[in-house]
mmCIF file of C-alpha atoms in Angstrom:
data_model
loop_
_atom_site.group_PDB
_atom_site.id
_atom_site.type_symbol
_atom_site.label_atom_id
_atom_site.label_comp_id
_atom_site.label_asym_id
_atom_site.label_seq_id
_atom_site.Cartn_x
_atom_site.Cartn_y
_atom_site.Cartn_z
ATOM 1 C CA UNK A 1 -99.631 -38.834 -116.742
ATOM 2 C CA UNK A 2 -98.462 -39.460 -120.373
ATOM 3 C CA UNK A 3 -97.998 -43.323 -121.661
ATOM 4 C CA UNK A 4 -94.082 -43.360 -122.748
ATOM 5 C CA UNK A 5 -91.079 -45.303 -122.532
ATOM 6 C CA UNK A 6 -88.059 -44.045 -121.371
ATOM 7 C CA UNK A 7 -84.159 -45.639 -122.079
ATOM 8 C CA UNK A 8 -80.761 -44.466 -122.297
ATOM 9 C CA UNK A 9 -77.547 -44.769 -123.712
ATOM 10 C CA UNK A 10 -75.219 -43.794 -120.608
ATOM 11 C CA UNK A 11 -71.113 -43.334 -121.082
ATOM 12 C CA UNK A 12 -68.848 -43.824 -118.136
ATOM 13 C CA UNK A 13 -65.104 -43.540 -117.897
ATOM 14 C CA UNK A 14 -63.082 -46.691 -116.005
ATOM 15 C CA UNK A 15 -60.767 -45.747 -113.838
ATOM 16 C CA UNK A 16 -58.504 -47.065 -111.013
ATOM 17 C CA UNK A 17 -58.150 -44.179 -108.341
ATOM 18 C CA UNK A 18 -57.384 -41.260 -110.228
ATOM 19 C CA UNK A 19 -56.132 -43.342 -113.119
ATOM 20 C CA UNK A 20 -58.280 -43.631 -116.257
ATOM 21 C CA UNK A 21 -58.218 -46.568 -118.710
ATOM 22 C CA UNK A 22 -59.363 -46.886 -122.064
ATOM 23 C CA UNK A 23 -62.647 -49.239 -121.947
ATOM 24 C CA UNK A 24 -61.293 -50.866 -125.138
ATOM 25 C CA UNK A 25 -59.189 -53.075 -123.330
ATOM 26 C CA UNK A 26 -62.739 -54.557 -121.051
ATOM 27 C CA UNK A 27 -65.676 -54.179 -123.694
ATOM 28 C CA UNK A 28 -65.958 -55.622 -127.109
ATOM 29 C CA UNK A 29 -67.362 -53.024 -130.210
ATOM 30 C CA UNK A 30 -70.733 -51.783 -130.387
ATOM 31 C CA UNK A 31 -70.931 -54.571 -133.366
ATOM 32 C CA UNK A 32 -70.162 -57.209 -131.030
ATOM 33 C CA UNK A 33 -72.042 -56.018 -127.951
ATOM 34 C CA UNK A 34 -72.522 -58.160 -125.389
ATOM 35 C CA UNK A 35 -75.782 -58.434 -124.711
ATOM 36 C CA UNK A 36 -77.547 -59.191 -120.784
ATOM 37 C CA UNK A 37 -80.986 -59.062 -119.803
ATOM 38 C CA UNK A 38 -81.904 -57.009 -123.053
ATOM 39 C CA UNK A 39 -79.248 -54.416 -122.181
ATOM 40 C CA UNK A 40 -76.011 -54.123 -124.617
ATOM 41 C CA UNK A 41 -72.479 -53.179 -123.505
ATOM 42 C CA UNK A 42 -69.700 -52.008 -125.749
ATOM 43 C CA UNK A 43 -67.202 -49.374 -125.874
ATOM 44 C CA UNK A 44 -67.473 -45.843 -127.839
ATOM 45 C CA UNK A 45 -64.315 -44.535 -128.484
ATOM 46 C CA UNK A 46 -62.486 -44.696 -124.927
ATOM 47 C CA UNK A 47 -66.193 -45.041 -122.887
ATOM 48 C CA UNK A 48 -68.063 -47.721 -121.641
ATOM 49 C CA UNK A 49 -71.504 -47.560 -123.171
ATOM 50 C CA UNK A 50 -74.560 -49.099 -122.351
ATOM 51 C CA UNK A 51 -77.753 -49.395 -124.532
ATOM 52 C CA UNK A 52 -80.516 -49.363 -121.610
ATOM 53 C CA UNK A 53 -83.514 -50.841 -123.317
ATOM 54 C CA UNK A 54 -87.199 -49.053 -122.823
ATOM 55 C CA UNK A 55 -88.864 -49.144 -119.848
ATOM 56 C CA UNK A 56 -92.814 -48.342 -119.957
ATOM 57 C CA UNK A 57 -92.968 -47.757 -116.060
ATOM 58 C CA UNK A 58 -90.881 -45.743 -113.044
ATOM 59 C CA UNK A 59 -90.523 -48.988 -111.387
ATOM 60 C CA UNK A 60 -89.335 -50.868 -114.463
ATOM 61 C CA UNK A 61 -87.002 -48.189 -115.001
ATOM 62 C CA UNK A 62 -85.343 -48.256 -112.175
ATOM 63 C CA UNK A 63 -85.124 -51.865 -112.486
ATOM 64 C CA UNK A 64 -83.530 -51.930 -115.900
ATOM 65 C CA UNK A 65 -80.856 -49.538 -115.089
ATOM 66 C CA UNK A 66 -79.763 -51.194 -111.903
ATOM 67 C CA UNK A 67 -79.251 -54.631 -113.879
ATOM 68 C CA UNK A 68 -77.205 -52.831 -116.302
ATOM 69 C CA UNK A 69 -74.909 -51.004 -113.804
ATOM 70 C CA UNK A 70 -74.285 -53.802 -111.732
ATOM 71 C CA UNK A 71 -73.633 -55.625 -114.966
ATOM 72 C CA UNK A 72 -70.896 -53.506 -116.073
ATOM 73 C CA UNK A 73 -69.593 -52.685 -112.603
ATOM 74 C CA UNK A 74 -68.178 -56.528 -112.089
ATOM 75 C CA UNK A 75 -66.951 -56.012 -115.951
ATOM 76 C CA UNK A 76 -64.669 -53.543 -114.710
ATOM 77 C CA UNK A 77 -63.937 -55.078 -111.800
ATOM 78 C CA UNK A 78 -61.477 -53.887 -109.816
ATOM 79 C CA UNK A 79 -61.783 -50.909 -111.457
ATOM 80 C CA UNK A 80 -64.430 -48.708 -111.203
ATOM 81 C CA UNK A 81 -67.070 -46.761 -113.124
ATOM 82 C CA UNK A 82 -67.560 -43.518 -112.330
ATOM 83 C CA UNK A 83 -69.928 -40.386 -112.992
ATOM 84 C CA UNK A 84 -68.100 -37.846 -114.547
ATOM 85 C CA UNK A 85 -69.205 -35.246 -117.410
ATOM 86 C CA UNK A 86 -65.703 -34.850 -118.784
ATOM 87 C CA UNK A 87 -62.223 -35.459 -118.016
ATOM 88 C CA UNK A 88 -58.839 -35.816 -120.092
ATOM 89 C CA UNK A 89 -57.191 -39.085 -120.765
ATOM 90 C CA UNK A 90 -53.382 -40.271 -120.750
ATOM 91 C CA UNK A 91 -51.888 -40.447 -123.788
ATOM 92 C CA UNK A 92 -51.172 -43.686 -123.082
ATOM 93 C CA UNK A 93 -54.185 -44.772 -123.488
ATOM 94 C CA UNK A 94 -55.019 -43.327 -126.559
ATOM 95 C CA UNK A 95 -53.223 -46.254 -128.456
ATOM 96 C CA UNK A 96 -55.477 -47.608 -131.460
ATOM 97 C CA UNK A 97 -57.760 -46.083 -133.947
ATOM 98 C CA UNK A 98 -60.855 -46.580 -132.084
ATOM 99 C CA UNK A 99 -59.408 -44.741 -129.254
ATOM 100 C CA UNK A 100 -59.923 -41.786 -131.575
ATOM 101 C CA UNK A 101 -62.907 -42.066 -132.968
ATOM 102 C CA UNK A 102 -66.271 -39.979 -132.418
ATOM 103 C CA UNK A 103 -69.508 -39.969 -133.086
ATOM 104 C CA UNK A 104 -70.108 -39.252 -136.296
ATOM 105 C CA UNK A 105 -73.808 -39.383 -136.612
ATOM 106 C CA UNK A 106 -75.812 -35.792 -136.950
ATOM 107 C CA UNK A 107 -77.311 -34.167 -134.731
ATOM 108 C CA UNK A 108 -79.661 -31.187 -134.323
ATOM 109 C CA UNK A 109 -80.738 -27.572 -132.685
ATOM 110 C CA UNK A 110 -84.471 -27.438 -131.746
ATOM 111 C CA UNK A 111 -83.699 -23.829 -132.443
ATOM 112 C CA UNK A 112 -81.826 -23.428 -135.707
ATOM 113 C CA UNK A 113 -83.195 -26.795 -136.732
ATOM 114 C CA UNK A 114 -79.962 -27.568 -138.439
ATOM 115 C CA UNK A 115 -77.500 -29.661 -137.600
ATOM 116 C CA UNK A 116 -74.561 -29.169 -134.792
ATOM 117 C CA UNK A 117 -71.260 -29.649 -135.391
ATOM 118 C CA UNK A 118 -68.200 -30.498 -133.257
ATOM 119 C CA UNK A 119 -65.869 -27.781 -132.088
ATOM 120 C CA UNK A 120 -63.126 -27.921 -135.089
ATOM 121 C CA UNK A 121 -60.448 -27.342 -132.307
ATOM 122 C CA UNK A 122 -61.349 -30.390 -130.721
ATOM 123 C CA UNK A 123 -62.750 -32.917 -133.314
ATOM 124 C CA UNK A 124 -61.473 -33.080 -137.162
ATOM 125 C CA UNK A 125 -63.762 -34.897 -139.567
ATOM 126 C CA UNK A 126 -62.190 -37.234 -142.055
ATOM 127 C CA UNK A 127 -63.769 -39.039 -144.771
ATOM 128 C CA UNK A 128 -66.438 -41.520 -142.770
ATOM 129 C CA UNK A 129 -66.224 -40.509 -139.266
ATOM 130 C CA UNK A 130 -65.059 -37.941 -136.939
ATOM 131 C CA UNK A 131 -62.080 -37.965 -134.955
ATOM 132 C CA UNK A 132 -60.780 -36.726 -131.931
ATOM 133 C CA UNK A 133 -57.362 -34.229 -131.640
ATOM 134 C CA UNK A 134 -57.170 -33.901 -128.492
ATOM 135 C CA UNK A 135 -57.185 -36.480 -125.460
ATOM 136 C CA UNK A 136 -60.459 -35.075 -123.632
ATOM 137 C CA UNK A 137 -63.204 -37.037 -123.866
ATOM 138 C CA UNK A 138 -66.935 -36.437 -122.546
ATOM 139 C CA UNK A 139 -70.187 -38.574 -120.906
ATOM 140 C CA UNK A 140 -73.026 -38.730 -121.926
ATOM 141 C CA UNK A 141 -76.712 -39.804 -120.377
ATOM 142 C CA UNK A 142 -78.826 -39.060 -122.922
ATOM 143 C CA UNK A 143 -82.567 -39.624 -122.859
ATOM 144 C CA UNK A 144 -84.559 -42.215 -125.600
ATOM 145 C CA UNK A 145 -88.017 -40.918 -125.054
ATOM 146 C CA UNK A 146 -90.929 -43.198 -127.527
ATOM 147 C CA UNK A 147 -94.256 -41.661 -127.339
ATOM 148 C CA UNK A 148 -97.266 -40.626 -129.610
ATOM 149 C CA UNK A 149 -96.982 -37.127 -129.297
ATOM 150 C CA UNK A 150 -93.571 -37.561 -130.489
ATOM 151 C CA UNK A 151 -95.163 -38.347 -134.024
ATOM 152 C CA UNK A 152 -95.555 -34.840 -134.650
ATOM 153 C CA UNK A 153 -92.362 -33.683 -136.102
ATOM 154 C CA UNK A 154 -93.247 -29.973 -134.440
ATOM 155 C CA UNK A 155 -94.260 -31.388 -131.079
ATOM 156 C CA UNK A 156 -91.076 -33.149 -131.319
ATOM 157 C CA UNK A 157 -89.240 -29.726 -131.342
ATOM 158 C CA UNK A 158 -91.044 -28.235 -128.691
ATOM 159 C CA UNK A 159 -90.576 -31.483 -126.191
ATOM 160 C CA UNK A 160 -86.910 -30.951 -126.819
ATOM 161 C CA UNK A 161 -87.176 -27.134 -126.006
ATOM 162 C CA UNK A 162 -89.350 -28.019 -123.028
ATOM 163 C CA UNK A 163 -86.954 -30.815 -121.729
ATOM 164 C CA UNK A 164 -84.180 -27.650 -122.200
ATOM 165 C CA UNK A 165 -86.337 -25.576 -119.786
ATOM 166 C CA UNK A 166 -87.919 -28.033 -117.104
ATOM 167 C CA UNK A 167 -85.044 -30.808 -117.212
ATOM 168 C CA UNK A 168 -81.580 -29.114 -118.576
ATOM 169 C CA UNK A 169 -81.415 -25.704 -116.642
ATOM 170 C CA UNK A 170 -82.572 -27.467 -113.490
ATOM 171 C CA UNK A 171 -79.676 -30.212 -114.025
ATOM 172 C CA UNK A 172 -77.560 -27.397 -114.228
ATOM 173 C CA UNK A 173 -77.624 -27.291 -110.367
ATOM 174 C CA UNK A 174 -76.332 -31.057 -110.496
ATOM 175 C CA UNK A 175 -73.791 -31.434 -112.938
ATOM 176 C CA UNK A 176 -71.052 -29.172 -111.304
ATOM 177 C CA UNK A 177 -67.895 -31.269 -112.276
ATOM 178 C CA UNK A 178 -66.506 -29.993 -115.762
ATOM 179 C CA UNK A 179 -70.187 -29.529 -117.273
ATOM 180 C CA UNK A 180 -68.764 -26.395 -119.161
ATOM 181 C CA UNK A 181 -65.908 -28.262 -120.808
ATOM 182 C CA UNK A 182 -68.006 -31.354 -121.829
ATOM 183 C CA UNK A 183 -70.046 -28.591 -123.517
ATOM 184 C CA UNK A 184 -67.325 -27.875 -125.467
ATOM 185 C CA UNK A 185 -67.317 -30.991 -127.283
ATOM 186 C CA UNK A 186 -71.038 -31.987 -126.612
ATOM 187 C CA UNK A 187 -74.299 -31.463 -125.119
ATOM 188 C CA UNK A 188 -75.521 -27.955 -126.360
ATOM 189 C CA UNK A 189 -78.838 -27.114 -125.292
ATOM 190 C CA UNK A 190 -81.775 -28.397 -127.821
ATOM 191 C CA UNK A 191 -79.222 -31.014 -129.261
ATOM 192 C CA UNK A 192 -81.155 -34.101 -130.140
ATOM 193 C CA UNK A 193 -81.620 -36.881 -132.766
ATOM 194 C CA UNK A 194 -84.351 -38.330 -134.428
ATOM 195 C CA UNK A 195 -84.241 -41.894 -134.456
ATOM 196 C CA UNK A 196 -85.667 -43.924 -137.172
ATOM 197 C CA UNK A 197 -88.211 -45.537 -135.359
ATOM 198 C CA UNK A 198 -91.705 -43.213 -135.528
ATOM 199 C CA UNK A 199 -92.507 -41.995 -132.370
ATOM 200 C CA UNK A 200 -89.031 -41.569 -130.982
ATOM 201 C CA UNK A 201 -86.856 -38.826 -129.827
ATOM 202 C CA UNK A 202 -82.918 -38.956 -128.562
ATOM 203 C CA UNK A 203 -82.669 -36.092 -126.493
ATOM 204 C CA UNK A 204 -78.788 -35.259 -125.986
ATOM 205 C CA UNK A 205 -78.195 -32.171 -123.820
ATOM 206 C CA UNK A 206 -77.498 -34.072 -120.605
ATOM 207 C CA UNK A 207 -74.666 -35.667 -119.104
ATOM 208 C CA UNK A 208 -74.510 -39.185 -117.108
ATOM 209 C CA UNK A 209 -74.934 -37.099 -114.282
ATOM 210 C CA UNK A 210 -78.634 -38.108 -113.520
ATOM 211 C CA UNK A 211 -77.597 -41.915 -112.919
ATOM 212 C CA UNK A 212 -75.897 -40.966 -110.256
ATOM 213 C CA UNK A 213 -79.052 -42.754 -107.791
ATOM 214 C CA UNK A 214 -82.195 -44.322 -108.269
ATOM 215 C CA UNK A 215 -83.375 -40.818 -106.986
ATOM 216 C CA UNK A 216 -81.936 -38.879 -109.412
ATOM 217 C CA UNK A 217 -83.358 -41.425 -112.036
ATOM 218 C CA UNK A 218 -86.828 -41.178 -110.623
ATOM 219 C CA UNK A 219 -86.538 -37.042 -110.954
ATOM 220 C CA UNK A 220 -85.873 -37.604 -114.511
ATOM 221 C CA UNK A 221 -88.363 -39.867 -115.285
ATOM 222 C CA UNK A 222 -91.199 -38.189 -113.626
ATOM 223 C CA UNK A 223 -89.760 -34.531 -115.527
ATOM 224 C CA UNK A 224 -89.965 -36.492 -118.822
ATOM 225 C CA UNK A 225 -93.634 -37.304 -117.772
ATOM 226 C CA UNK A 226 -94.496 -33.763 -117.274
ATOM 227 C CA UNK A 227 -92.945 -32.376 -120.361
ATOM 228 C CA UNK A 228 -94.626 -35.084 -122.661
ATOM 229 C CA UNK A 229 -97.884 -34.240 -120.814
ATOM 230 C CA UNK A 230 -97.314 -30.342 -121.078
ATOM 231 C CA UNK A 231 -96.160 -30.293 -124.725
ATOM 232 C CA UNK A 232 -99.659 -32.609 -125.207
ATOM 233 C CA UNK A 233 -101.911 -29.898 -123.547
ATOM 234 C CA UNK A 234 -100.152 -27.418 -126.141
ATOM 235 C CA UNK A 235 -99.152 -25.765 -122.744
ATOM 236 C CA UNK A 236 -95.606 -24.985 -124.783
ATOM 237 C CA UNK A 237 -97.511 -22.424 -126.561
ATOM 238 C CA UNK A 238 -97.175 -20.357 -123.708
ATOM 239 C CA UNK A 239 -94.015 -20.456 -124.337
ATOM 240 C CA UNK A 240 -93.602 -20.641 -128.112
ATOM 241 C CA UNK A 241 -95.595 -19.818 -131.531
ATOM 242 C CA UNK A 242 -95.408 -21.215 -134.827
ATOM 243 C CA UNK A 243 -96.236 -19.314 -137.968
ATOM 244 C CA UNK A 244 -97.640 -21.758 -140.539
ATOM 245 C CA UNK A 245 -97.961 -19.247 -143.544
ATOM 246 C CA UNK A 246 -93.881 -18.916 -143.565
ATOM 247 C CA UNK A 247 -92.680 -20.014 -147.156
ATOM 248 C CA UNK A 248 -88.773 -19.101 -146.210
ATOM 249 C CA UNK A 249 -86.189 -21.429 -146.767
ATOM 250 C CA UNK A 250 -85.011 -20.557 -142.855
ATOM 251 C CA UNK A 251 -87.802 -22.491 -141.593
ATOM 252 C CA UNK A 252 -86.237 -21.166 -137.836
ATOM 253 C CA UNK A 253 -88.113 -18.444 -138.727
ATOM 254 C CA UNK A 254 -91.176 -19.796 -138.391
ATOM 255 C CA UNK A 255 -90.537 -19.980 -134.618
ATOM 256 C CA UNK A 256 -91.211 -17.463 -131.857
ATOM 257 C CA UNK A 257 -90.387 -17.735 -128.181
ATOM 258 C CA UNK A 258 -92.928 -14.937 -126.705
ATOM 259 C CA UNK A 259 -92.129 -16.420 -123.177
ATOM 260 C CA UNK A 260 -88.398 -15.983 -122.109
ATOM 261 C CA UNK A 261 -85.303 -15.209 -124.031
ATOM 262 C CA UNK A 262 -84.547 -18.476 -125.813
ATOM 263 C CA UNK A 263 -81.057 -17.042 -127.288
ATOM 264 C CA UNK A 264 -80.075 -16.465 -122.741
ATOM 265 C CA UNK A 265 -81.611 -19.877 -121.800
ATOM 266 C CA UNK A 266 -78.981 -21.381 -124.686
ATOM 267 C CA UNK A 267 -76.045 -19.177 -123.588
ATOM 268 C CA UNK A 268 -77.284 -20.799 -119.744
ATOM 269 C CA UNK A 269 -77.452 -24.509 -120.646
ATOM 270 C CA UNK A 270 -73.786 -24.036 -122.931
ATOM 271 C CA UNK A 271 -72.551 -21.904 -120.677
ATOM 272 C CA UNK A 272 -73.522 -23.054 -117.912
ATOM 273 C CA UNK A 273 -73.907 -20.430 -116.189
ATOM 274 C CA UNK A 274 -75.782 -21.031 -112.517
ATOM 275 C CA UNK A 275 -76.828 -17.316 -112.029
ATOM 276 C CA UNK A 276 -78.753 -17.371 -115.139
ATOM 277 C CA UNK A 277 -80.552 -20.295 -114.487
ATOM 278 C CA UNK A 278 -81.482 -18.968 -111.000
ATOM 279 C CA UNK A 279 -83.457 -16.725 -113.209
ATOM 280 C CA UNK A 280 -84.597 -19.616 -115.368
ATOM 281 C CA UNK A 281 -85.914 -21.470 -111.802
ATOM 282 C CA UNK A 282 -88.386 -18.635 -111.860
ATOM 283 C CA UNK A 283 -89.784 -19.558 -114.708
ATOM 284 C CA UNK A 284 -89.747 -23.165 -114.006
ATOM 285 C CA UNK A 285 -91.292 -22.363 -110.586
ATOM 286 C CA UNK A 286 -94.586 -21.295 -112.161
ATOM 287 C CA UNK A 287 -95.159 -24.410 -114.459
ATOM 288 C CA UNK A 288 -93.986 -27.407 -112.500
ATOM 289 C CA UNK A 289 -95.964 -29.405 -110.428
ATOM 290 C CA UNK A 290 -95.292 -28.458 -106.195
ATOM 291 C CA UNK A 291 -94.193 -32.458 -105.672
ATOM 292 C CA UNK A 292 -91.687 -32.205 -108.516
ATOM 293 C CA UNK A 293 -90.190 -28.720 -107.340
ATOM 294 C CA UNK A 294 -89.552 -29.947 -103.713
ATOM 295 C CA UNK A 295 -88.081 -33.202 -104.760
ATOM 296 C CA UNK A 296 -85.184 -30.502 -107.056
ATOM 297 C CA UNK A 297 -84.825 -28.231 -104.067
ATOM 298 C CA UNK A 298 -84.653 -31.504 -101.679
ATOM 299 C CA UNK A 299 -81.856 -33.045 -104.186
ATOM 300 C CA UNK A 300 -80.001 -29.599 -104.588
ATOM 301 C CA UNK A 301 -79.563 -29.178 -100.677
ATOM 302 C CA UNK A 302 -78.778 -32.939 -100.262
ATOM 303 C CA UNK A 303 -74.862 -33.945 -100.267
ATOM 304 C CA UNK A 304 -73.975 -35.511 -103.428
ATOM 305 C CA UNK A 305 -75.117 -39.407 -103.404
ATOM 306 C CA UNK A 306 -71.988 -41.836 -103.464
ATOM 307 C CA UNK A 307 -72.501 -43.905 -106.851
ATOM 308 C CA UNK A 308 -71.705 -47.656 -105.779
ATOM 309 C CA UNK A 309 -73.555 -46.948 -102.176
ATOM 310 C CA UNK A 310 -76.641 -45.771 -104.342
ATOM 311 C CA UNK A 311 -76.316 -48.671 -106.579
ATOM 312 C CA UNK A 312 -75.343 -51.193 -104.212
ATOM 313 C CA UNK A 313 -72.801 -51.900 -106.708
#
């Protein structure tokens, strides 16, 4: 057991039946969140965001992101949120600047250790920001992870590639509904950022589909535990080697993976590409703890939970 806290910073599309709608026109800017039981809603680009605050227990966690879907469910209301990796939008909709707008904050590879860039077919940058050509537009649930071990800029790296192996290629499994195109845009494996704050880590691969039920959230939780605990017992260096006498200016380099192919288990998570992570399982299989393992099997043989029913939204 490893003393963290855990938040996120979900997206969800609105939609009416099969009809999407811009969440401009129900959330105010990030700038002018609204803010509810330490939770903050606001609209990024055409998605409804929330900023999930920390949680330092399962229980809590739980807690904090059932306020904060219920919250934004009734701001929707009658339409609905939904969990959905990627989908494309009406034209229509796309009908003010901020409709176009992405992300424009850098993020990285835990193996190149540089920074990723947007597909240039799909996102343009301009002079302050990036912005969007085409109409698709992607969710994501990525993970805010504050912990001690996350001081260490290396152990920082090897949590990420850890969360890739023990978190992303068993979500694979789960996120079925255009993974691969979201991918496209975002959500590469070993994309993360480093957040000011010491002792923090934004990891980005996944999408929102782990909120789909308190289950699903409980999975992830307990998976976070283990990595932070595994990557603390040096147990990545099973896995991975560091040379500290490298002087390059490629400090990539510096890192070996000795215990699977890391170049196949990127092409899996991007790809997504289920046969290869059947192969990945294997791996997986040896290093997880039994309780965790049955609870993924359970969940991948279990009909897909219903979001409001799970919610009780």
């Amino acid at each position: 057991m490893s003393i963290f806290s855990i938040g996120s910073d979900p997206e969800f599309m609105i939609g009416n039946g099969d009809e999407l709608k811009s969440a401009i026109d129900f959330l105010p800017s990030k700038e002018n969140s609204i803010k509810n039981c330490g939770n903050e809603f606001y609209y990024d680009n055409m998605l409804a965001e929330i900023a999930i605050k920390p949680s330092f227990s399962k229980k809590e966690t739980i807690e904090n992101f059932e306020k904060s879907l219920r919250f934004l469910a009734k701001k929707v209301y009658p339409n609905k949120i939904g969990i959905c990796s990627a989908a494309y939008f009406p034209w229509e909709e796309i009908n003010c600047n901020q409709a176009k707008i992405a992300s424009c904050n850098p993020e990285y590879s835990a193996y190149s250790l540089s920074v990723v860039r947007p597909s240039i077919e799909l996102i343009e940058q301009k002079e302050d920001h990036y912005q969007f050509k085409t109409n698709l537009r992607t969710c994501g649930g990525h993970i805010h992870l504050g912990s001690e071990i996350l001081e260490n800029g290396l152990a920082k790296i090897n949590v990420v590639r850890m969360m890739d192996l023990f978190i992303a290629i068993p979500f694979l499994f789960f996120d079925l509904q255009n993974s691969k195109l979201r991918r496209s845009c975002y959500g590469l494996a070993g994309t993360h950022r480093v957040p000011s704050q010491k002792g923090r880590l934004e990891y980005r691969t996944l999408s929102n589909c782990w909120l789909r039920s308190p289950e699903y959230v409980e999975l992830i939780y307990d998976l976070c535990d283990f990595v932070l605990d595994f990557v603390k017992k040096e147990n990545h260096k099973k896995f991975w080697s560091f040379d500290e006498s490298f002087d390059g200016e490629d400090v990539s380099k510096a890192h070996f993976c000795h215990g699977y192919d890391s170049k196949s288990l990127e092409e899996c998570i991007n790809n997504c590409d289920l046969e290869k992570a059947e192969k990945f399982m294997l791996i997986v299989e040896n290093f997880l703890d039994k309780d965790l393992l049955i609870r993924i099997f359970r969940l991948m043989k279990k009909d897909v939970a219903d979001f409001y029913e799970s919610w009780n939204l």
